[in-house]
């Protein structure tokens, strides 16, 4: 028996908005579209959901294909389904954002896929509604970073307080008072100061810090 034959069919796809933090800038991974319609236009990386997988599985597969990374922090942004969003067919796309450390991403793999890290404030016009997807994902990250330590996903394991402040400024889109920021950080037991010194980013050298997940789980007082 055939069900729902009286209804029209639509395609379902996923699009991945991959964020990175480099050179004190929040960046997004984009590339030239490799298929019609829109071949050659700047685009997010995505793909269609197969009949054998859930949308989360499709997003995880797509992310793995592009980055080669496992256990990446990823969250669903939402569904985008304007009738005319894709000139080829009726396509509904589920957008996801992921946070990765740029240094963890293989340069060889990036080159193979033909993608580039672009400053979020300098994004070109992307295919279809992809700029809208990025904008919504950025908004969600801003909100979530105020109450959850997701920003550490964008940093190396060891980081300076200046790097941490620059990250929050890049995501928030505004400068932060250095004195108040460092005072707040010192109140957080889960941001640990190490004895290691970073001599690359500063002539005087700056202490390196790390995020202690166990300590964080025991301390619910997180707000930046």
CSV table of C-alpha atoms in Angstrom, one decimal:
chain,number,residue,atom,x,y,z
A,1,UNK,CA,0.0,0.0,0.0
A,2,UNK,CA,1.2,3.5,-0.8
A,3,UNK,CA,0.7,6.2,1.8
A,4,UNK,CA,0.6,10.0,1.4
A,5,UNK,CA,0.4,9.7,-2.4
A,6,UNK,CA,-1.9,12.6,-2.4
A,7,UNK,CA,0.8,14.9,-1.0
A,8,UNK,CA,3.7,16.5,-2.9
A,9,UNK,CA,7.3,15.3,-2.0
A,10,UNK,CA,10.1,17.6,-0.9
A,11,UNK,CA,13.9,17.2,-0.5
A,12,UNK,CA,15.5,17.5,2.9
A,13,UNK,CA,19.1,18.6,3.3
A,14,UNK,CA,21.5,19.7,6.1
A,15,UNK,CA,23.9,22.6,6.0
A,16,UNK,CA,26.8,23.0,8.4
A,17,UNK,CA,28.0,26.3,9.7
A,18,UNK,CA,31.5,25.6,11.0
A,19,UNK,CA,33.0,28.3,13.2
A,20,UNK,CA,36.6,28.8,14.0
A,21,UNK,CA,38.6,31.5,15.9
A,22,UNK,CA,41.9,32.7,14.3
A,23,UNK,CA,43.8,35.9,14.3
A,24,UNK,CA,41.4,37.3,16.9
A,25,UNK,CA,38.5,36.9,14.5
A,26,UNK,CA,35.5,34.7,14.5
A,27,UNK,CA,35.5,32.8,11.1
A,28,UNK,CA,33.3,30.6,9.1
A,29,UNK,CA,34.3,27.8,6.7
A,30,UNK,CA,32.9,28.3,3.2
A,31,UNK,CA,33.6,27.1,-0.3
A,32,UNK,CA,32.5,27.3,-3.9
A,33,UNK,CA,29.3,25.3,-4.6
A,34,UNK,CA,30.2,22.2,-6.7
A,35,UNK,CA,26.7,21.5,-8.1
A,36,UNK,CA,23.9,23.1,-10.0
A,37,UNK,CA,22.0,25.2,-9.4
A,38,UNK,CA,24.3,27.9,-8.1
A,39,UNK,CA,27.6,26.2,-9.2
A,40,UNK,CA,30.5,28.4,-8.3
A,41,UNK,CA,28.7,30.5,-5.8
A,42,UNK,CA,30.1,30.9,-2.2
A,43,UNK,CA,28.2,28.4,0.0
A,44,UNK,CA,28.1,26.5,3.3
A,45,UNK,CA,29.0,22.8,3.1
A,46,UNK,CA,26.0,20.5,3.2
A,47,UNK,CA,24.3,17.5,1.7
A,48,UNK,CA,21.0,15.7,1.4
A,49,UNK,CA,19.6,13.4,4.1
A,50,UNK,CA,19.4,9.8,2.9
A,51,UNK,CA,16.5,7.5,3.6
A,52,UNK,CA,18.5,5.5,6.1
A,53,UNK,CA,19.7,8.3,8.4
A,54,UNK,CA,18.2,10.8,10.8
A,55,UNK,CA,18.9,14.5,10.2
A,56,UNK,CA,21.4,14.5,13.1
A,57,UNK,CA,23.2,11.5,11.6
A,58,UNK,CA,23.3,13.4,8.2
A,59,UNK,CA,24.8,16.5,9.9
A,60,UNK,CA,27.4,14.4,11.7
A,61,UNK,CA,28.3,12.6,8.5
A,62,UNK,CA,28.6,15.9,6.6
A,63,UNK,CA,30.8,17.4,9.3
A,64,UNK,CA,33.0,14.4,9.4
A,65,UNK,CA,33.5,14.4,5.6
A,66,UNK,CA,34.5,18.0,5.7
A,67,UNK,CA,36.7,18.1,8.8
A,68,UNK,CA,37.8,14.6,9.5
A,69,UNK,CA,37.1,15.4,13.2
A,70,UNK,CA,35.2,13.4,15.7
A,71,UNK,CA,33.3,14.5,18.9
A,72,UNK,CA,32.8,18.0,17.5
A,73,UNK,CA,30.5,20.4,19.4
A,74,UNK,CA,27.4,20.7,17.2
A,75,UNK,CA,23.9,22.1,17.7
A,76,UNK,CA,20.9,22.5,15.5
A,77,UNK,CA,20.1,26.0,14.4
A,78,UNK,CA,16.7,25.4,12.9
A,79,UNK,CA,14.8,24.7,9.7
A,80,UNK,CA,14.9,26.9,6.6
A,81,UNK,CA,12.0,26.2,4.2
A,82,UNK,CA,11.0,29.2,2.1
A,83,UNK,CA,9.2,27.9,-1.0
A,84,UNK,CA,11.6,29.6,-3.3
A,85,UNK,CA,14.9,29.1,-1.4
A,86,UNK,CA,16.3,26.6,-3.9
A,87,UNK,CA,15.6,27.2,-7.6
A,88,UNK,CA,16.2,23.5,-8.4
A,89,UNK,CA,13.6,21.7,-6.3
A,90,UNK,CA,11.5,22.2,-3.2
A,91,UNK,CA,14.2,21.7,-0.6
A,92,UNK,CA,13.9,22.2,3.2
A,93,UNK,CA,17.3,22.5,4.9
A,94,UNK,CA,18.1,21.9,8.6
A,95,UNK,CA,21.1,24.0,9.6
A,96,UNK,CA,23.6,23.1,12.2
A,97,UNK,CA,26.5,25.0,13.7
A,98,UNK,CA,29.8,23.5,14.9
A,99,UNK,CA,32.7,24.9,16.9
A,100,UNK,CA,36.2,23.7,16.2
A,101,UNK,CA,39.8,24.8,16.9
A,102,UNK,CA,41.2,26.0,13.6
A,103,UNK,CA,44.5,24.4,14.4
A,104,UNK,CA,42.8,20.9,14.7
A,105,UNK,CA,41.7,21.1,11.1
A,106,UNK,CA,44.0,19.5,8.6
A,107,UNK,CA,45.3,22.0,6.0
A,108,UNK,CA,45.5,19.2,3.5
A,109,UNK,CA,41.8,18.3,4.0
A,110,UNK,CA,40.8,22.0,3.8
A,111,UNK,CA,42.6,22.3,0.4
A,112,UNK,CA,41.1,19.1,-0.9
A,113,UNK,CA,37.6,20.4,-0.2
A,114,UNK,CA,38.4,23.8,-1.6
A,115,UNK,CA,37.1,25.6,1.5
A,116,UNK,CA,38.4,28.8,3.2
A,117,UNK,CA,38.1,30.4,6.6
A,118,UNK,CA,36.5,33.8,6.2
A,119,UNK,CA,36.0,36.5,8.8
A,120,UNK,CA,32.3,36.5,9.7
A,121,UNK,CA,32.1,40.2,9.3
A,122,UNK,CA,33.4,40.0,5.8
A,123,UNK,CA,31.3,37.1,4.4
A,124,UNK,CA,30.4,37.4,0.7
A,125,UNK,CA,26.9,36.8,-0.6
A,126,UNK,CA,26.3,33.1,-0.1
A,127,UNK,CA,24.0,30.7,-2.0
A,128,UNK,CA,20.3,30.9,-1.2
A,129,UNK,CA,19.6,31.7,2.4
A,130,UNK,CA,23.0,30.7,3.8
A,131,UNK,CA,23.8,34.2,5.0
A,132,UNK,CA,20.6,34.0,7.1
A,133,UNK,CA,21.7,30.7,8.5
A,134,UNK,CA,25.1,32.1,9.6
A,135,UNK,CA,23.4,35.1,11.1
A,136,UNK,CA,21.0,33.0,13.2
A,137,UNK,CA,23.8,30.6,14.3
A,138,UNK,CA,26.0,33.6,15.3
A,139,UNK,CA,23.1,35.0,17.4
A,140,UNK,CA,22.6,31.6,19.1
A,141,UNK,CA,26.3,31.3,20.0
A,142,UNK,CA,26.3,34.8,21.5
A,143,UNK,CA,23.4,33.9,23.7
A,144,UNK,CA,24.8,30.5,24.7
A,145,UNK,CA,28.3,31.7,25.5
A,146,UNK,CA,26.8,34.0,28.2
A,147,UNK,CA,25.8,31.0,30.3
A,148,UNK,CA,27.8,28.0,28.9
A,149,UNK,CA,31.5,27.5,28.4
A,150,UNK,CA,31.2,26.6,24.7
A,151,UNK,CA,33.8,29.2,23.7
A,152,UNK,CA,36.6,26.9,24.9
A,153,UNK,CA,35.8,24.7,21.9
A,154,UNK,CA,37.3,27.4,19.7
A,155,UNK,CA,40.5,27.7,21.6
A,156,UNK,CA,43.5,25.4,22.0
A,157,UNK,CA,43.8,23.5,25.3
A,158,UNK,CA,46.2,26.1,26.6
A,159,UNK,CA,45.4,29.7,26.1
A,160,UNK,CA,46.2,33.2,27.4
A,161,UNK,CA,43.7,35.5,29.1
A,162,UNK,CA,44.2,37.9,26.2
A,163,UNK,CA,43.1,35.1,23.7
A,164,UNK,CA,40.1,34.4,25.8
A,165,UNK,CA,39.1,38.0,25.9
A,166,UNK,CA,39.6,38.4,22.2
A,167,UNK,CA,37.4,35.4,21.6
A,168,UNK,CA,34.5,36.9,23.6
A,169,UNK,CA,34.9,40.2,21.8
A,170,UNK,CA,34.9,38.5,18.4
A,171,UNK,CA,31.8,36.6,19.2
A,172,UNK,CA,30.0,39.4,21.0
A,173,UNK,CA,31.0,42.0,18.4
A,174,UNK,CA,32.2,44.6,20.9
A,175,UNK,CA,35.1,45.4,23.1
A,176,UNK,CA,35.3,44.2,26.7
A,177,UNK,CA,36.8,46.1,29.6
A,178,UNK,CA,40.1,44.2,30.4
A,179,UNK,CA,40.1,44.9,34.1
A,180,UNK,CA,36.5,43.7,34.7
A,181,UNK,CA,37.0,40.7,32.4
A,182,UNK,CA,40.1,39.5,34.3
A,183,UNK,CA,38.5,40.1,37.6
A,184,UNK,CA,35.5,37.9,36.6
A,185,UNK,CA,37.8,35.2,35.3
A,186,UNK,CA,39.7,35.0,38.6
A,187,UNK,CA,36.4,34.2,40.3
A,188,UNK,CA,36.1,31.1,38.2
A,189,UNK,CA,37.8,28.1,39.6
A,190,UNK,CA,37.4,26.1,36.5
A,191,UNK,CA,39.7,28.4,34.5
A,192,UNK,CA,43.0,27.3,35.8
A,193,UNK,CA,46.3,29.2,35.6
A,194,UNK,CA,49.3,26.9,34.7
A,195,UNK,CA,53.0,27.5,35.3
A,196,UNK,CA,53.5,27.5,31.5
A,197,UNK,CA,54.4,30.8,29.7
A,198,UNK,CA,53.5,31.8,26.2
A,199,UNK,CA,56.4,33.7,24.7
A,200,UNK,CA,55.1,33.8,21.2
A,201,UNK,CA,52.2,36.3,21.5
A,202,UNK,CA,53.9,38.7,23.9
A,203,UNK,CA,57.5,39.9,24.5
A,204,UNK,CA,57.1,39.7,28.3
A,205,UNK,CA,55.4,36.4,28.1
A,206,UNK,CA,51.9,35.5,29.4
A,207,UNK,CA,50.8,32.7,31.6
A,208,UNK,CA,48.8,30.0,29.9
A,209,UNK,CA,45.4,28.9,31.3
A,210,UNK,CA,43.2,25.9,30.7
A,211,UNK,CA,39.5,24.9,31.1
A,212,UNK,CA,38.9,22.3,33.8
A,213,UNK,CA,35.7,20.6,32.8
A,214,UNK,CA,35.4,18.6,36.1
A,215,UNK,CA,35.7,21.8,38.2
A,216,UNK,CA,33.1,23.5,36.0
A,217,UNK,CA,30.6,20.6,36.5
A,218,UNK,CA,30.9,21.3,40.2
A,219,UNK,CA,30.4,25.0,39.8
A,220,UNK,CA,27.2,26.3,38.3
A,221,UNK,CA,28.2,30.0,38.7
A,222,UNK,CA,29.1,30.8,35.1
A,223,UNK,CA,28.2,34.1,33.5
A,224,UNK,CA,30.2,36.3,31.2
